[in-house]
Amino acid sequence: MESGWKTIIEPFKIKSVEPLGFTTRGEREKALRDADYNLFAIPADKVLIDLLTDSGTSAMSSDQWSAIMRGDESYAGARSFYELERTVRDLTGLRFVMPVHQGRAAERVLFSIAGGKGKVVLSNSHFDTTRANVEASGAEAIDLPVPEALDFSVPGDFKGNIDLRALEARLREFGRERVAMIVMTLTNNSLGGQPVSMANLRAASEIARRQRVPLFLDIARFAENAWFIKRRESGYAARSVREIVREIFSYADGCWMSAKKDAFVNIGGFLALNDERWTMEAREILILGEGFTTYGGLAGRDLEAMAVGLREVLDEHYLDYRIRSIEYLGEGLRSAGVPIVEPPGGHAVYIDAARLLPHIPAAGYPAQALACELYLTAGVRSVEIGSLMFGRRENGAFIPARMELVRLAVPRRVYTQSHVDFLIEAVADVASRAGTIRPLRLVSAPPRLAHFTAKLAPEAAA
Ligand code: F0G
C-alpha cells in the first residue's frame, strides 16, 4: 500500500468480539471504594476501556489461534519448543533459548545467577519487576537515563537512551568485577516508553565489551523500538525492520522477553543467551521453579503462538499503524491542553500529573488521584507510575518518585480509533476539572511492589 494517506486504519479486520463493561456513575463509585482506590482491585467487567497495561492484553491473530491447535503438549522436547527455539535464534542470533511463563520469571532466573550481594546492575532504566528481582538477589539496580528523559515537556527522538558518560563513570567507580551486567530496556517503559537509538546501543555495547561486562536487552517492546529507529535515526529509513532488529541483537550477550507485549500472546516469555555456564545454571533454576527446560511453565500451544507472534510483529504495516495510533492519542490530548510526556511513547501515552495537578504534593499521590478520577468519570482504567509505584519510606521519611505519571497503555490490536476518540474526550473532561481533584492518602502497603496491593483513601477535606 502506498503511504501518504492521512487517516490511520487498523491493518486488520475483526473476527471475534467481546462486549465492553458499561457501568453507571454509582456503580463506579462503589467499585472504587470497594477497591480501596487501587485500580488493580477493580473487577475487569466494571471497566469500559482498559488501559491498565499493554501486557497480555493483545488480540491474537487467526494464525496464532491456529497455532494454538497445532501445539504439541509433550512434556519434553515438544515440536512447539523447537519451533520457538528456531524463531528466537533466527531473530536474536543467540544460542540458548529457555521459555518462561512471563518476563519476570526470566528476571528471577537471570539475577539469581548474575546478581547477589555486592553486585550492581546498570541500566537506562529498570522496569519495576526487573528492579525488584535485582534487589531480591541482594544486588543494587542503578538507573542511568539521559538527563533529557526526565524533562517531560521537551520532545526528543531517543529519550530512552542510557547516559554513556554516567555509565563509564559508574563502571570506573565499581570496577568490572562488581558490575553484574548492563541492561538496556527497549523501549524504556518506566520513563515514557521512549526508544533507544542504535548509536546509543552500539556505544553502550562498546563500553561493555571493553570492560568485559555482559550486555543484556530487556526486549518486551523491541519491534516498537526498531520502528522508531527506522523512522527517526539517520541511515535507517531504507533498512527493513528485520535488518534493524538483527543489528540490535548483534550488540547483545543475552536478552529476555515478556512476550505478552510485542509477541501478542496472553502469557509467555523467554530467556536467551550465549554463555554456556550461565545456561547450565539457568536450566537448573528453571526446573526448580518454572518447569522442564523445553516448556518453562507454559503449554506447548503457548510456545507455538509465541513463535507466530514474534514473526508477525515485524510486519511494517502493523508497526506503522501501532506507532501512529499512539501518536494520534498524544496529539488529541495535547490539543486538549493535557500535559503529557513528550513525545508519546511506543505503547502508551503518559499524562504528567505533577503538572496537571500542581495543588497535590507527591505525598498526596497526584497520579493515583488522577487515575481514580478518570475511572470515576468514564470507566477508563489506567495505571499510576509515580510515588505509589516508586516512592519509598526511609526511617519514617517519605521519599517521592522522580515523576508522577498516569500511563494510558494501549493493548495491541484491541481498540479502534473511535475508542481512542472517546478516551481523548474523557481525559479532556477530567483535565478541565483538574483543580477540584483531591489528594489520596496511603492506608496500607507491603514493603515491596506496593502499588499492586496498596490500599488508599481520599484525604479528608481541609
Ligand atoms: N520488562 C519490561 C520492560 C516490562 O514492561 C515488563 C512488564 C516486564 C519486564 C515484566 O514482564 O509482566 O511478563 O513478567 N510490564 C508490564 C507493564 C507488566 O504493564 O508494563 P512480565
mmCIF file with all atom_site columns, C-alpha atoms in Angstrom, residues 203-394:
data_model
loop_
_atom_site.group_PDB
_atom_site.id
_atom_site.type_symbol
_atom_site.label_atom_id
_atom_site.label_alt_id
_atom_site.label_comp_id
_atom_site.label_asym_id
_atom_site.label_entity_id
_atom_site.label_seq_id
_atom_site.pdbx_PDB_ins_code
_atom_site.Cartn_x
_atom_site.Cartn_y
_atom_site.Cartn_z
_atom_site.occupancy
_atom_site.B_iso_or_equiv
_atom_site.pdbx_formal_charge
_atom_site.auth_seq_id
_atom_site.auth_comp_id
_atom_site.auth_asym_id
_atom_site.auth_atom_id
_atom_site.pdbx_PDB_model_num
ATOM 1   C CA . ALA A 1 203 ? 28.195  2.793   22.145 1.00 0.00 ? 203 ALA A CA 1
ATOM 2   C CA . ALA A 1 204 ? 26.938  1.030   25.295 1.00 0.00 ? 204 ALA A CA 1
ATOM 3   C CA . SER A 1 205 ? 27.995  -2.309  23.846 1.00 0.00 ? 205 SER A CA 1
ATOM 4   C CA . GLU A 1 206 ? 31.474  -0.969  23.003 1.00 0.00 ? 206 GLU A CA 1
ATOM 5   C CA . ILE A 1 207 ? 31.852  0.143   26.613 1.00 0.00 ? 207 ILE A CA 1
ATOM 6   C CA . ALA A 1 208 ? 30.558  -3.236  27.842 1.00 0.00 ? 208 ALA A CA 1
ATOM 7   C CA . ARG A 1 209 ? 32.957  -5.191  25.605 1.00 0.00 ? 209 ARG A CA 1
ATOM 8   C CA . ARG A 1 210 ? 35.934  -3.028  26.526 1.00 0.00 ? 210 ARG A CA 1
ATOM 9   C CA . GLN A 1 211 ? 35.195  -3.643  30.212 1.00 0.00 ? 211 GLN A CA 1
ATOM 10  C CA . ARG A 1 212 ? 34.243  -7.301  29.614 1.00 0.00 ? 212 ARG A CA 1
ATOM 11  C CA . VAL A 1 213 ? 30.855  -6.786  31.263 1.00 0.00 ? 213 VAL A CA 1
ATOM 12  C CA . PRO A 1 214 ? 27.875  -8.580  29.662 1.00 0.00 ? 214 PRO A CA 1
ATOM 13  C CA . LEU A 1 215 ? 25.174  -6.504  27.979 1.00 0.00 ? 215 LEU A CA 1
ATOM 14  C CA . PHE A 1 216 ? 21.601  -7.813  28.161 1.00 0.00 ? 216 PHE A CA 1
ATOM 15  C CA . LEU A 1 217 ? 18.479  -6.494  26.477 1.00 0.00 ? 217 LEU A CA 1
ATOM 16  C CA . ASP A 1 218 ? 15.021  -6.416  28.056 1.00 0.00 ? 218 ASP A CA 1
ATOM 17  C CA . ILE A 1 219 ? 13.125  -6.751  24.777 1.00 0.00 ? 219 ILE A CA 1
ATOM 18  C CA . ALA A 1 220 ? 9.438   -6.598  25.776 1.00 0.00 ? 220 ALA A CA 1
ATOM 19  C CA . ARG A 1 221 ? 8.908   -3.928  23.071 1.00 0.00 ? 221 ARG A CA 1
ATOM 20  C CA . PHE A 1 222 ? 11.869  -4.451  20.733 1.00 0.00 ? 222 PHE A CA 1
ATOM 21  C CA . ALA A 1 223 ? 9.867   -4.178  17.484 1.00 0.00 ? 223 ALA A CA 1
ATOM 22  C CA . GLU A 1 224 ? 8.324   -0.841  18.508 1.00 0.00 ? 224 GLU A CA 1
ATOM 23  C CA . ASN A 1 225 ? 11.851  0.336   19.334 1.00 0.00 ? 225 ASN A CA 1
ATOM 24  C CA . ALA A 1 226 ? 13.097  -0.853  15.923 1.00 0.00 ? 226 ALA A CA 1
ATOM 25  C CA . TRP A 1 227 ? 10.312  1.075   14.178 1.00 0.00 ? 227 TRP A CA 1
ATOM 26  C CA . PHE A 1 228 ? 11.358  4.293   15.947 1.00 0.00 ? 228 PHE A CA 1
ATOM 27  C CA . ILE A 1 229 ? 14.944  3.703   14.757 1.00 0.00 ? 229 ILE A CA 1
ATOM 28  C CA . LYS A 1 230 ? 13.688  3.302   11.184 1.00 0.00 ? 230 LYS A CA 1
ATOM 29  C CA . ARG A 1 231 ? 11.584  6.455   11.418 1.00 0.00 ? 231 ARG A CA 1
ATOM 30  C CA . ARG A 1 232 ? 13.924  8.712   13.393 1.00 0.00 ? 232 ARG A CA 1
ATOM 31  C CA . GLU A 1 233 ? 17.570  7.661   13.131 1.00 0.00 ? 233 GLU A CA 1
ATOM 32  C CA . SER A 1 234 ? 19.625  8.781   10.171 1.00 0.00 ? 234 SER A CA 1
ATOM 33  C CA . GLY A 1 235 ? 20.797  5.929   7.970  1.00 0.00 ? 235 GLY A CA 1
ATOM 34  C CA . TYR A 1 236 ? 17.935  3.544   8.827  1.00 0.00 ? 236 TYR A CA 1
ATOM 35  C CA . ALA A 1 237 ? 14.953  4.776   6.766  1.00 0.00 ? 237 ALA A CA 1
ATOM 36  C CA . ALA A 1 238 ? 15.687  2.365   3.926  1.00 0.00 ? 238 ALA A CA 1
ATOM 37  C CA . ARG A 1 239 ? 16.558  -0.611  6.125  1.00 0.00 ? 239 ARG A CA 1
ATOM 38  C CA . SER A 1 240 ? 13.890  -3.236  6.865  1.00 0.00 ? 240 SER A CA 1
ATOM 39  C CA . VAL A 1 241 ? 12.727  -3.740  10.444 1.00 0.00 ? 241 VAL A CA 1
ATOM 40  C CA . ARG A 1 242 ? 14.165  -7.252  10.256 1.00 0.00 ? 242 ARG A CA 1
ATOM 41  C CA . GLU A 1 243 ? 17.624  -5.866  9.401  1.00 0.00 ? 243 GLU A CA 1
ATOM 42  C CA . ILE A 1 244 ? 17.365  -3.269  12.165 1.00 0.00 ? 244 ILE A CA 1
ATOM 43  C CA . VAL A 1 245 ? 16.378  -5.953  14.662 1.00 0.00 ? 245 VAL A CA 1
ATOM 44  C CA . ARG A 1 246 ? 19.340  -8.090  13.560 1.00 0.00 ? 246 ARG A CA 1
ATOM 45  C CA . GLU A 1 247 ? 21.700  -5.194  14.231 1.00 0.00 ? 247 GLU A CA 1
ATOM 46  C CA . ILE A 1 248 ? 20.111  -4.547  17.657 1.00 0.00 ? 248 ILE A CA 1
ATOM 47  C CA . PHE A 1 249 ? 20.805  -8.134  18.713 1.00 0.00 ? 249 PHE A CA 1
ATOM 48  C CA . SER A 1 250 ? 24.352  -8.085  17.354 1.00 0.00 ? 250 SER A CA 1
ATOM 49  C CA . TYR A 1 251 ? 25.215  -5.933  20.393 1.00 0.00 ? 251 TYR A CA 1
ATOM 50  C CA . ALA A 1 252 ? 23.737  -8.293  22.996 1.00 0.00 ? 252 ALA A CA 1
ATOM 51  C CA . ASP A 1 253 ? 25.195  -11.134 25.055 1.00 0.00 ? 253 ASP A CA 1
ATOM 52  C CA . GLY A 1 254 ? 21.709  -12.139 26.058 1.00 0.00 ? 254 GLY A CA 1
ATOM 53  C CA . CYS A 1 255 ? 18.128  -10.969 26.342 1.00 0.00 ? 255 CYS A CA 1
ATOM 54  C CA . TRP A 1 256 ? 14.832  -11.741 27.981 1.00 0.00 ? 256 TRP A CA 1
ATOM 55  C CA . MET A 1 257 ? 11.369  -11.029 26.778 1.00 0.00 ? 257 MET A CA 1
ATOM 56  C CA . SER A 1 258 ? 7.958   -10.613 28.265 1.00 0.00 ? 258 SER A CA 1
ATOM 57  C CA . ALA A 1 259 ? 6.244   -11.968 25.133 1.00 0.00 ? 259 ALA A CA 1
ATOM 58  C CA . LYS A 1 260 ? 2.973   -10.546 26.498 1.00 0.00 ? 260 LYS A CA 1
ATOM 59  C CA . LYS A 1 261 ? 3.839   -7.291  24.748 1.00 0.00 ? 261 LYS A CA 1
ATOM 60  C CA . ASP A 1 262 ? 5.367   -7.331  21.264 1.00 0.00 ? 262 ASP A CA 1
ATOM 61  C CA . ALA A 1 263 ? 4.692   -11.050 20.661 1.00 0.00 ? 263 ALA A CA 1
ATOM 62  C CA . PHE A 1 264 ? 0.916   -10.528 21.149 1.00 0.00 ? 264 PHE A CA 1
ATOM 63  C CA . VAL A 1 265 ? 0.447   -13.523 23.449 1.00 0.00 ? 265 VAL A CA 1
ATOM 64  C CA . ASN A 1 266 ? -1.664  -13.541 26.601 1.00 0.00 ? 266 ASN A CA 1
ATOM 65  C CA . ILE A 1 267 ? 1.071   -15.352 28.531 1.00 0.00 ? 267 ILE A CA 1
ATOM 66  C CA . GLY A 1 268 ? 4.702   -16.274 27.834 1.00 0.00 ? 268 GLY A CA 1
ATOM 67  C CA . GLY A 1 269 ? 8.293   -15.179 27.675 1.00 0.00 ? 269 GLY A CA 1
ATOM 68  C CA . PHE A 1 270 ? 11.826  -16.452 27.213 1.00 0.00 ? 270 PHE A CA 1
ATOM 69  C CA . LEU A 1 271 ? 15.437  -16.020 28.234 1.00 0.00 ? 271 LEU A CA 1
ATOM 70  C CA . ALA A 1 272 ? 18.090  -16.300 25.519 1.00 0.00 ? 272 ALA A CA 1
ATOM 71  C CA . LEU A 1 273 ? 21.853  -16.133 25.918 1.00 0.00 ? 273 LEU A CA 1
ATOM 72  C CA . ASN A 1 274 ? 25.222  -17.335 24.649 1.00 0.00 ? 274 ASN A CA 1
ATOM 73  C CA . ASP A 1 275 ? 27.087  -18.192 27.836 1.00 0.00 ? 275 ASP A CA 1
ATOM 74  C CA . GLU A 1 276 ? 27.168  -21.945 28.438 1.00 0.00 ? 276 GLU A CA 1
ATOM 75  C CA . ARG A 1 277 ? 27.855  -21.849 32.170 1.00 0.00 ? 277 ARG A CA 1
ATOM 76  C CA . TRP A 1 278 ? 25.035  -19.393 32.858 1.00 0.00 ? 278 TRP A CA 1
ATOM 77  C CA . THR A 1 279 ? 22.741  -21.525 30.705 1.00 0.00 ? 279 THR A CA 1
ATOM 78  C CA . MET A 1 280 ? 23.513  -24.652 32.760 1.00 0.00 ? 280 MET A CA 1
ATOM 79  C CA . GLU A 1 281 ? 22.726  -22.771 35.963 1.00 0.00 ? 281 GLU A CA 1
ATOM 80  C CA . ALA A 1 282 ? 19.615  -21.186 34.476 1.00 0.00 ? 282 ALA A CA 1
ATOM 81  C CA . ARG A 1 283 ? 18.267  -24.576 33.421 1.00 0.00 ? 283 ARG A CA 1
ATOM 82  C CA . GLU A 1 284 ? 18.634  -25.851 36.959 1.00 0.00 ? 284 GLU A CA 1
ATOM 83  C CA . ILE A 1 285 ? 16.711  -22.915 38.433 1.00 0.00 ? 285 ILE A CA 1
ATOM 84  C CA . LEU A 1 286 ? 14.137  -23.193 35.660 1.00 0.00 ? 286 LEU A CA 1
ATOM 85  C CA . ILE A 1 287 ? 13.379  -26.818 36.550 1.00 0.00 ? 287 ILE A CA 1
ATOM 86  C CA . LEU A 1 288 ? 13.125  -25.892 40.212 1.00 0.00 ? 288 LEU A CA 1
ATOM 87  C CA . GLY A 1 289 ? 10.512  -23.183 39.721 1.00 0.00 ? 289 GLY A CA 1
ATOM 88  C CA . GLU A 1 290 ? 9.136   -22.990 36.192 1.00 0.00 ? 290 GLU A CA 1
ATOM 89  C CA . GLY A 1 291 ? 9.140   -26.470 34.689 1.00 0.00 ? 291 GLY A CA 1
ATOM 90  C CA . PHE A 1 292 ? 11.293  -28.586 32.395 1.00 0.00 ? 292 PHE A CA 1
ATOM 91  C CA . THR A 1 293 ? 13.621  -26.604 30.141 1.00 0.00 ? 293 THR A CA 1
ATOM 92  C CA . THR A 1 294 ? 11.642  -27.122 26.933 1.00 0.00 ? 294 THR A CA 1
ATOM 93  C CA . TYR A 1 295 ? 8.374   -25.711 28.280 1.00 0.00 ? 295 TYR A CA 1
ATOM 94  C CA . GLY A 1 296 ? 9.261   -23.388 31.177 1.00 0.00 ? 296 GLY A CA 1
ATOM 95  C CA . GLY A 1 297 ? 5.835   -23.193 32.792 1.00 0.00 ? 297 GLY A CA 1
ATOM 96  C CA . LEU A 1 298 ? 3.906   -22.890 29.528 1.00 0.00 ? 298 LEU A CA 1
ATOM 97  C CA . ALA A 1 299 ? 1.719   -25.209 27.496 1.00 0.00 ? 299 ALA A CA 1
ATOM 98  C CA . GLY A 1 300 ? 3.002   -26.325 24.077 1.00 0.00 ? 300 GLY A CA 1
ATOM 99  C CA . ARG A 1 301 ? 0.274   -24.232 22.465 1.00 0.00 ? 301 ARG A CA 1
ATOM 100 C CA . ASP A 1 302 ? 1.602   -21.101 24.203 1.00 0.00 ? 302 ASP A CA 1
ATOM 101 C CA . LEU A 1 303 ? 5.073   -21.706 22.735 1.00 0.00 ? 303 LEU A CA 1
ATOM 102 C CA . GLU A 1 304 ? 3.576   -22.131 19.283 1.00 0.00 ? 304 GLU A CA 1
ATOM 103 C CA . ALA A 1 305 ? 1.516   -18.900 19.497 1.00 0.00 ? 305 ALA A CA 1
ATOM 104 C CA . MET A 1 306 ? 4.569   -17.016 20.754 1.00 0.00 ? 306 MET A CA 1
ATOM 105 C CA . ALA A 1 307 ? 6.638   -18.132 17.756 1.00 0.00 ? 307 ALA A CA 1
ATOM 106 C CA . VAL A 1 308 ? 3.951   -16.871 15.364 1.00 0.00 ? 308 VAL A CA 1
ATOM 107 C CA . GLY A 1 309 ? 3.652   -13.553 17.241 1.00 0.00 ? 309 GLY A CA 1
ATOM 108 C CA . LEU A 1 310 ? 7.407   -12.962 17.110 1.00 0.00 ? 310 LEU A CA 1
ATOM 109 C CA . ARG A 1 311 ? 7.259   -13.155 13.317 1.00 0.00 ? 311 ARG A CA 1
ATOM 110 C CA . GLU A 1 312 ? 4.024   -11.145 12.959 1.00 0.00 ? 312 GLU A CA 1
ATOM 111 C CA . VAL A 1 313 ? 5.272   -8.156  14.927 1.00 0.00 ? 313 VAL A CA 1
ATOM 112 C CA . LEU A 1 314 ? 7.907   -7.422  12.280 1.00 0.00 ? 314 LEU A CA 1
ATOM 113 C CA . ASP A 1 315 ? 5.137   -6.519  9.807  1.00 0.00 ? 315 ASP A CA 1
ATOM 114 C CA . GLU A 1 316 ? 5.781   -2.892  8.878  1.00 0.00 ? 316 GLU A CA 1
ATOM 115 C CA . HIS A 1 317 ? 2.100   -2.089  8.158  1.00 0.00 ? 317 HIS A CA 1
ATOM 116 C CA . TYR A 1 318 ? 1.320   -3.156  11.694 1.00 0.00 ? 318 TYR A CA 1
ATOM 117 C CA . LEU A 1 319 ? 4.189   -1.181  13.258 1.00 0.00 ? 319 LEU A CA 1
ATOM 118 C CA . ASP A 1 320 ? 3.299   1.946   11.272 1.00 0.00 ? 320 ASP A CA 1
ATOM 119 C CA . TYR A 1 321 ? -0.322  1.716   12.477 1.00 0.00 ? 321 TYR A CA 1
ATOM 120 C CA . ARG A 1 322 ? 0.753   0.944   16.041 1.00 0.00 ? 322 ARG A CA 1
ATOM 121 C CA . ILE A 1 323 ? 3.108   3.888   16.481 1.00 0.00 ? 323 ILE A CA 1
ATOM 122 C CA . ARG A 1 324 ? 0.909   6.336   14.573 1.00 0.00 ? 324 ARG A CA 1
ATOM 123 C CA . SER A 1 325 ? -2.160  5.418   16.595 1.00 0.00 ? 325 SER A CA 1
ATOM 124 C CA . ILE A 1 326 ? -0.319  6.144   19.852 1.00 0.00 ? 326 ILE A CA 1
ATOM 125 C CA . GLU A 1 327 ? 0.831   9.457   18.344 1.00 0.00 ? 327 GLU A CA 1
ATOM 126 C CA . TYR A 1 328 ? -2.813  10.181  17.445 1.00 0.00 ? 328 TYR A CA 1
ATOM 127 C CA . LEU A 1 329 ? -3.827  9.738   21.086 1.00 0.00 ? 329 LEU A CA 1
ATOM 128 C CA . GLY A 1 330 ? -0.948  12.017  22.127 1.00 0.00 ? 330 GLY A CA 1
ATOM 129 C CA . GLU A 1 331 ? -1.975  14.689  19.609 1.00 0.00 ? 331 GLU A CA 1
ATOM 130 C CA . GLY A 1 332 ? -5.577  14.596  20.860 1.00 0.00 ? 332 GLY A CA 1
ATOM 131 C CA . LEU A 1 333 ? -4.548  15.056  24.487 1.00 0.00 ? 333 LEU A CA 1
ATOM 132 C CA . ARG A 1 334 ? -2.022  17.761  23.628 1.00 0.00 ? 334 ARG A CA 1
ATOM 133 C CA . SER A 1 335 ? -4.657  19.759  21.719 1.00 0.00 ? 335 SER A CA 1
ATOM 134 C CA . ALA A 1 336 ? -6.943  19.475  24.759 1.00 0.00 ? 336 ALA A CA 1
ATOM 135 C CA . GLY A 1 337 ? -4.193  21.081  26.826 1.00 0.00 ? 337 GLY A CA 1
ATOM 136 C CA . VAL A 1 338 ? -3.323  17.924  28.787 1.00 0.00 ? 338 VAL A CA 1
ATOM 137 C CA . PRO A 1 339 ? 0.380   17.847  29.737 1.00 0.00 ? 339 PRO A CA 1
ATOM 138 C CA . ILE A 1 340 ? 1.898   14.570  28.513 1.00 0.00 ? 340 ILE A CA 1
ATOM 139 C CA . VAL A 1 341 ? 5.374   13.103  28.410 1.00 0.00 ? 341 VAL A CA 1
ATOM 140 C CA . GLU A 1 342 ? 6.701   14.316  25.085 1.00 0.00 ? 342 GLU A CA 1
ATOM 141 C CA . PRO A 1 343 ? 6.840   12.717  22.666 1.00 0.00 ? 343 PRO A CA 1
ATOM 142 C CA . PRO A 1 344 ? 4.227   9.924   23.038 1.00 0.00 ? 344 PRO A CA 1
ATOM 143 C CA . GLY A 1 345 ? 5.888   6.538   23.614 1.00 0.00 ? 345 GLY A CA 1
ATOM 144 C CA . GLY A 1 346 ? 5.609   3.335   21.615 1.00 0.00 ? 346 GLY A CA 1
ATOM 145 C CA . HIS A 1 347 ? 2.939   1.580   23.668 1.00 0.00 ? 347 HIS A CA 1
ATOM 146 C CA . ALA A 1 348 ? 1.448   4.318   25.807 1.00 0.00 ? 348 ALA A CA 1
ATOM 147 C CA . VAL A 1 349 ? 0.834   7.978   26.403 1.00 0.00 ? 349 VAL A CA 1
ATOM 148 C CA . TYR A 1 350 ? 1.842   9.207   29.845 1.00 0.00 ? 350 TYR A CA 1
ATOM 149 C CA . ILE A 1 351 ? -0.024  12.123  31.442 1.00 0.00 ? 351 ILE A CA 1
ATOM 150 C CA . ASP A 1 352 ? 2.180   14.350  33.591 1.00 0.00 ? 352 ASP A CA 1
ATOM 151 C CA . ALA A 1 353 ? 0.080   14.542  36.757 1.00 0.00 ? 353 ALA A CA 1
ATOM 152 C CA . ALA A 1 354 ? 2.635   16.696  38.566 1.00 0.00 ? 354 ALA A CA 1
ATOM 153 C CA . ARG A 1 355 ? 1.960   19.441  36.004 1.00 0.00 ? 355 ARG A CA 1
ATOM 154 C CA . LEU A 1 356 ? -1.778  18.881  35.709 1.00 0.00 ? 356 LEU A CA 1
ATOM 155 C CA . LEU A 1 357 ? -2.365  18.778  39.487 1.00 0.00 ? 357 LEU A CA 1
ATOM 156 C CA . PRO A 1 358 ? 0.193   21.200  40.975 1.00 0.00 ? 358 PRO A CA 1
ATOM 157 C CA . HIS A 1 359 ? -2.055  21.583  44.037 1.00 0.00 ? 359 HIS A CA 1
ATOM 158 C CA . ILE A 1 360 ? -1.418  17.956  45.115 1.00 0.00 ? 360 ILE A CA 1
ATOM 159 C CA . PRO A 1 361 ? 2.053   17.253  46.579 1.00 0.00 ? 361 PRO A CA 1
ATOM 160 C CA . ALA A 1 362 ? 3.768   13.914  45.855 1.00 0.00 ? 362 ALA A CA 1
ATOM 161 C CA . ALA A 1 363 ? 2.710   12.622  49.285 1.00 0.00 ? 363 ALA A CA 1
ATOM 162 C CA . GLY A 1 364 ? -0.938  13.037  48.169 1.00 0.00 ? 364 GLY A CA 1
ATOM 163 C CA . TYR A 1 365 ? -0.321  10.689  45.196 1.00 0.00 ? 365 TYR A CA 1
ATOM 164 C CA . PRO A 1 366 ? -1.428  13.074  42.410 1.00 0.00 ? 366 PRO A CA 1
ATOM 165 C CA . ALA A 1 367 ? -1.113  10.497  39.618 1.00 0.00 ? 367 ALA A CA 1
ATOM 166 C CA . GLN A 1 368 ? -3.153  7.913   41.514 1.00 0.00 ? 368 GLN A CA 1
ATOM 167 C CA . ALA A 1 369 ? -5.776  10.564  42.315 1.00 0.00 ? 369 ALA A CA 1
ATOM 168 C CA . LEU A 1 370 ? -5.970  11.432  38.606 1.00 0.00 ? 370 LEU A CA 1
ATOM 169 C CA . ALA A 1 371 ? -6.225  7.778   37.561 1.00 0.00 ? 371 ALA A CA 1
ATOM 170 C CA . CYS A 1 372 ? -9.090  7.277   40.033 1.00 0.00 ? 372 CYS A CA 1
ATOM 171 C CA . GLU A 1 373 ? -10.909 10.370  38.719 1.00 0.00 ? 373 GLU A CA 1
ATOM 172 C CA . LEU A 1 374 ? -10.571 9.110   35.136 1.00 0.00 ? 374 LEU A CA 1
ATOM 173 C CA . TYR A 1 375 ? -12.119 5.803   36.194 1.00 0.00 ? 375 TYR A CA 1
ATOM 174 C CA . LEU A 1 376 ? -14.977 7.538   38.020 1.00 0.00 ? 376 LEU A CA 1
ATOM 175 C CA . THR A 1 377 ? -15.675 9.804   35.065 1.00 0.00 ? 377 THR A CA 1
ATOM 176 C CA . ALA A 1 378 ? -15.590 7.351   32.188 1.00 0.00 ? 378 ALA A CA 1
ATOM 177 C CA . GLY A 1 379 ? -14.760 3.827   33.366 1.00 0.00 ? 379 GLY A CA 1
ATOM 178 C CA . VAL A 1 380 ? -11.284 4.122   31.864 1.00 0.00 ? 380 VAL A CA 1
ATOM 179 C CA . ARG A 1 381 ? -8.631  2.192   33.791 1.00 0.00 ? 381 ARG A CA 1
ATOM 180 C CA . SER A 1 382 ? -5.042  3.463   33.642 1.00 0.00 ? 382 SER A CA 1
ATOM 181 C CA . VAL A 1 383 ? -2.008  2.941   35.860 1.00 0.00 ? 383 VAL A CA 1
ATOM 182 C CA . GLU A 1 384 ? -0.032  5.207   38.161 1.00 0.00 ? 384 GLU A CA 1
ATOM 183 C CA . ILE A 1 385 ? 3.716   5.428   37.582 1.00 0.00 ? 385 ILE A CA 1
ATOM 184 C CA . GLY A 1 386 ? 4.706   7.712   40.407 1.00 0.00 ? 386 GLY A CA 1
ATOM 185 C CA . SER A 1 387 ? 5.168   7.776   44.146 1.00 0.00 ? 387 SER A CA 1
ATOM 186 C CA . LEU A 1 388 ? 2.780   4.883   44.766 1.00 0.00 ? 388 LEU A CA 1
ATOM 187 C CA . MET A 1 389 ? 4.901   2.665   42.475 1.00 0.00 ? 389 MET A CA 1
ATOM 188 C CA . PHE A 1 390 ? 8.376   4.086   43.145 1.00 0.00 ? 390 PHE A CA 1
ATOM 189 C CA . GLY A 1 391 ? 8.119   6.210   46.303 1.00 0.00 ? 391 GLY A CA 1
ATOM 190 C CA . ARG A 1 392 ? 9.839   4.876   49.427 1.00 0.00 ? 392 ARG A CA 1
ATOM 191 C CA . ARG A 1 393 ? 9.827   5.346   53.166 1.00 0.00 ? 393 ARG A CA 1
ATOM 192 C CA . GLU A 1 394 ? 13.205  5.555   54.868 1.00 0.00 ? 394 GLU A CA 1
#
